[in-house]
XYZ file of C-alpha atoms in Angstrom:
191
model
C 0.000 0.000 0.000
C 1.393 3.255 -1.116
C 0.949 6.500 0.844
C -0.359 9.478 -1.003
C 2.249 12.169 -0.499
C 0.247 15.151 -1.775
C 0.959 18.447 -0.088
C -1.994 19.644 1.826
C -2.352 23.355 2.509
C -3.618 23.053 6.010
C -4.729 26.274 7.642
C -1.923 27.796 9.611
C -1.020 31.148 11.002
C 2.049 31.338 8.767
C -0.005 30.798 5.584
C -2.546 33.394 6.685
C 0.213 35.928 7.444
C 1.818 35.388 4.054
C -1.509 35.871 2.241
C -2.521 38.877 4.350
C 0.778 40.663 4.620
C -0.857 44.079 4.279
C -3.713 43.362 6.723
C -2.477 45.870 9.322
C -2.204 48.767 6.912
C -5.574 47.936 5.303
C -7.201 47.703 8.732
C -5.769 51.063 9.822
C -6.832 52.672 6.537
C -10.369 51.300 6.913
C -10.510 52.471 10.526
C -9.242 55.917 9.548
C -11.784 56.256 6.735
C -14.574 55.070 9.058
C -13.803 57.934 11.432
C -13.007 60.644 8.889
C -14.775 59.999 5.586
C -18.082 58.404 6.474
C -20.945 59.769 8.540
C -22.486 57.617 11.213
C -25.463 57.918 13.521
C -26.918 60.991 11.825
C -30.456 60.166 12.946
C -29.300 59.519 16.506
C -27.506 62.854 16.584
C -30.637 64.578 15.324
C -32.689 62.977 18.094
C -30.000 63.909 20.625
C -30.018 67.512 19.382
C -33.783 67.819 19.610
C -34.172 66.031 22.955
C -31.387 67.892 24.732
C -32.457 71.190 23.195
C -36.042 70.659 24.320
C -34.840 69.719 27.795
C -32.746 72.890 28.104
C -35.474 75.030 26.546
C -37.965 73.642 29.038
C -35.517 74.268 31.875
C -35.021 77.876 30.757
C -38.733 78.581 30.220
C -39.873 76.985 33.484
C -37.322 79.019 35.437
C -38.157 82.405 33.859
C -40.046 83.695 36.934
C -37.163 82.944 39.315
C -34.156 83.156 36.988
C -32.886 86.526 38.195
C -33.121 85.372 41.821
C -31.374 82.057 41.242
C -28.753 82.911 38.598
C -28.943 86.659 38.188
C -27.686 89.549 40.264
C -30.342 88.841 42.912
C -28.898 85.428 43.720
C -27.930 84.934 47.341
C -25.733 81.928 46.657
C -23.225 83.450 44.260
C -20.301 83.473 46.659
C -18.239 81.633 47.779
C -19.174 78.834 45.360
C -18.542 80.817 42.219
C -15.019 81.814 43.174
C -14.187 78.262 44.283
C -15.183 76.800 40.902
C -13.045 79.336 39.048
C -14.942 79.723 35.764
C -13.038 81.878 33.274
C -14.208 84.152 30.488
C -16.701 83.798 28.728
C -18.366 81.493 31.260
C -18.083 84.092 34.031
C -19.459 86.962 31.957
C -22.537 87.225 34.182
C -20.463 87.515 37.361
C -20.909 91.270 37.818
C -23.719 91.777 35.311
C -26.712 93.914 36.098
C -30.300 92.812 35.740
C -30.651 94.204 32.192
C -27.651 92.311 30.836
C -28.730 89.144 32.634
C -32.221 89.308 31.112
C -30.703 89.952 27.672
C -28.375 86.936 28.138
C -31.269 84.757 29.291
C -33.470 85.719 26.319
C -30.627 85.040 23.879
C -30.124 81.636 25.546
C -33.822 80.841 24.956
C -33.550 81.924 21.298
C -30.403 79.800 20.859
C -32.204 76.832 22.428
C -35.013 77.188 19.881
C -32.506 77.474 17.019
C -30.695 74.405 18.370
C -33.891 72.337 18.553
C -34.984 73.162 14.995
C -31.445 72.701 13.653
C -30.757 76.149 12.250
C -27.063 76.955 11.580
C -25.977 74.280 14.042
C -22.238 74.699 13.410
C -22.518 78.288 14.642
C -25.361 77.940 17.159
C -24.069 74.925 19.136
C -20.887 76.537 20.563
C -22.810 79.737 21.340
C -25.575 77.739 22.976
C -22.998 75.931 25.141
C -21.493 79.242 26.281
C -24.837 80.899 27.023
C -26.263 77.884 28.853
C -23.107 77.208 30.855
C -22.662 80.875 31.800
C -26.166 80.928 33.273
C -25.719 77.602 35.016
C -22.283 78.551 36.385
C -23.782 81.450 38.294
C -25.238 79.190 40.963
C -23.968 75.617 40.815
C -25.322 74.501 44.222
C -28.844 74.773 42.773
C -27.912 72.591 39.795
C -28.091 68.837 39.805
C -25.982 66.237 38.007
C -28.131 66.495 34.890
C -26.825 69.973 34.167
C -23.244 68.707 34.197
C -24.190 65.876 31.882
C -25.827 68.359 29.488
C -22.683 70.500 29.469
C -20.475 67.518 28.649
C -22.907 66.421 25.949
C -22.966 69.914 24.419
C -19.170 69.864 24.188
C -19.436 66.591 22.252
C -22.198 67.961 20.037
C -20.061 70.960 19.061
C -17.909 68.563 17.011
C -20.770 66.529 15.490
C -22.822 67.231 12.374
C -26.231 67.797 13.944
C -27.986 69.125 10.873
C -27.885 66.049 8.630
C -31.515 65.076 9.305
C -34.671 66.652 10.729
C -33.347 70.199 10.708
C -33.898 73.514 8.997
C -30.386 73.231 7.556
C -31.111 69.877 5.862
C -34.425 71.196 4.562
C -32.666 74.246 3.067
C -29.947 72.050 1.509
C -32.583 69.811 -0.125
C -34.493 72.838 -1.358
C -31.337 74.390 -2.845
C -30.453 71.083 -4.542
C -33.938 70.843 -6.089
C -33.710 74.427 -7.273
C -30.279 73.828 -8.796
C -31.512 70.647 -10.481
C -34.541 72.485 -11.895
C -32.318 75.257 -13.293
C -29.954 72.713 -14.891
C -32.802 70.821 -16.512
C -34.406 74.054 -17.752
C -31.256 75.315 -19.452
C -29.880 71.938 -20.499
C -26.690 72.266 -18.495
C -24.979 69.117 -17.357
């Protein structure tokens, strides 16, 4: 009886490494493109924008009657907590503000919250919204709860995200402009 001496390519780590010599560089390139070239979770970010914006808007509107007493110049709890936390400009802009400037700041914060919820100019509105909201909240941190800190951290994250991809005024305007451009091209036969 004769043994069959055929070479069998059994699976081995060495064979896999030879075939996939460039696996590491391909994996890093795919990982890099996943983070930089492709958009992910656009609907989730839109929901996050709307939910957090509505939460902050509700917080601002509900506290209108007592805002100047809690966070404004009429607050009794401003010191020593404010100086211990050490907020710097622009987050301490309300530190020595009068009632008029505080009310102006508060109204602008409400307007920014509305713009944030509807997704209007989110690249510009989100950092401003963070500053306005945090400056108000930093006036009297003992009154705040942990949710306010979570919202601040989340707003920092949202500054770097594309929040206007879906369910926003910005996406609606982009679609409208694209339709208009397409209509003009088809009317004049341009390619």
